[in-house]
C-alpha angles and dihedrals in degrees: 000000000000107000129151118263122168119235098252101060086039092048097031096085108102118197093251083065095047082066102038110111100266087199093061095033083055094045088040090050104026094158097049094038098055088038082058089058099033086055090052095044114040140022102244100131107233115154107180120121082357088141094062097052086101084077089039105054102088095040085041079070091076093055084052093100093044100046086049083060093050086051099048086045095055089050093046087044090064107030082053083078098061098039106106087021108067123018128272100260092051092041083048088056094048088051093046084056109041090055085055104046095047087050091054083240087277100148086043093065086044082061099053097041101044090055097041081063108029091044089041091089088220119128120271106271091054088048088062090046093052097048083056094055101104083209108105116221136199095272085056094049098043093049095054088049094047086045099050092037081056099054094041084055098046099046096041079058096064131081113265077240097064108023094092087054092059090049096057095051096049102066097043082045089057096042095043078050092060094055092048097049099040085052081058110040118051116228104285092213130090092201129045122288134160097267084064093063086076110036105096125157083259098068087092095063094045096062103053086053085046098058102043093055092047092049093046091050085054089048084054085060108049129302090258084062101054097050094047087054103053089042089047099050099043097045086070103036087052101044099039083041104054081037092053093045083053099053118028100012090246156354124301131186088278100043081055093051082052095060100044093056091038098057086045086062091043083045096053096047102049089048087063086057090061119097121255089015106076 
């Protein structure tokens, strides 16, 4: 997931802080702690306490479902003004780039990156190396038009009434997605990367938090729901996961960004099985 990051939020982390109890940093300094997410994930442009995200990083894990849902509320928010206006497939477009573009496409470069080097049949050191190319090639390429493909399909296929619902899961599905896989795969790289700013020895434990909330906000929903979240969030976490420890011995920041977009899509689909969605 290559974003730009200055060197003092990425170098400020001492290693005092690397041990500090990212579940308590994140509950003793809620607000920081969920700017220093929102920074990383998404474009808004907030600039307070920015120098200190370097300490944040690790405890901002626990907001990433949240701010998954900031994010899927701000796009349903607008696509909610085209909806009866233009038709779904356009409304569906709008909604596929709006979650993009408000994420920076970060995931999206995950994407191309993480298939560029897991489809690329080299041996695992120069898959890393190619993930790291900032040249995109034709796996890349050919992944992002078959996912978003997948999602416009997906969402064109659901009623105008329900359609916002489903925005608004997806992002806190893929972001949920990122914390689960990064408690099972251990970081890929021997040297630093951005995925690294936010493993601790806490992420475990995160996401154990993460996932509950995020389970208990579906129930809250309905119990289909319920059930389609937790089976189409953990088809892509298991699966990405067990492909990525074959091949490159672990996670990195773009295998990260692949999930996430990966489960949104799983997400998207198995929302159109559900009665009284499709």
């Amino acid at each position: 997931m290559p974003k730009p990051i200055s060197k003092m939020a990425a170098g400020s982390t001492g290693e005092s802080d690397q041990l500090e109890n990212s579940i308590m940093l994140a509950l003793s300094h809620p607000l920081a702690t969920f700017l220093a997410g929102i920074r990383f994930l998404s474009i808004i442009p907030i600039s307070w306490n920015q120098d200190r995200d370097g300490r944040f990083f690790r405890a901002s894990l626990i907001w990433f479902p949240v701010i998954g849902l900031l994010i899927g509320g701000v796009t349903a928010t607008l696509v909610s003004f085209f909806i009866g206006i233009l038709p779904g497939s356009v409304s569906a477009f709008f909604a596929i780039v709006l979650l993009a573009g408000i994420s920076g496409c970060l995931h999206l470069d995950g994407v191309a990156d993480s298939f560029d080097g897991l489809l690329s049949s080299r041996p695992r050191t120069r898959a890393l190396e190619i993930m790291r190319d900032s040249h995109i090639g034709a796996m890349g390429v050919i992944a992002i038009v078959f996912l978003l493909l997948g999602k416009f399909a997906a969402l064109s296929s659901l009623s105008t009434e329900n359609i916002l619902q489903v925005i608004i899961l997806m992002p806190m599905a893929g972001r949920t997605a990122i914390v689960l896989t990064m408690s099972i795969l251990p970081y890929a790289r021997q040297e630093d990367g951005l995925g690294m700013l936010f493993y601790s020895s806490e992420t475990r434990k995160v996401a154990v938090v993460v996932t509950a909330c995020v389970l208990m906000v579906s129930a809250l929903i309905s119990i289909y729901s319920l059930i389609l979240m937790i089976v189409t969030i953990m088809l892509p976490v298991t699966f990405f996961a067990f492909w990525c420890h074959k091949k490159l011995g672990g996670a990195t920041g773009d295998t990260l960004g692949a999930v996430c977009e990966l489960t949104e899509l799983s997400v998207a689909v198995g929302f159109c099985l559900l009665p009284g969605l499709g």
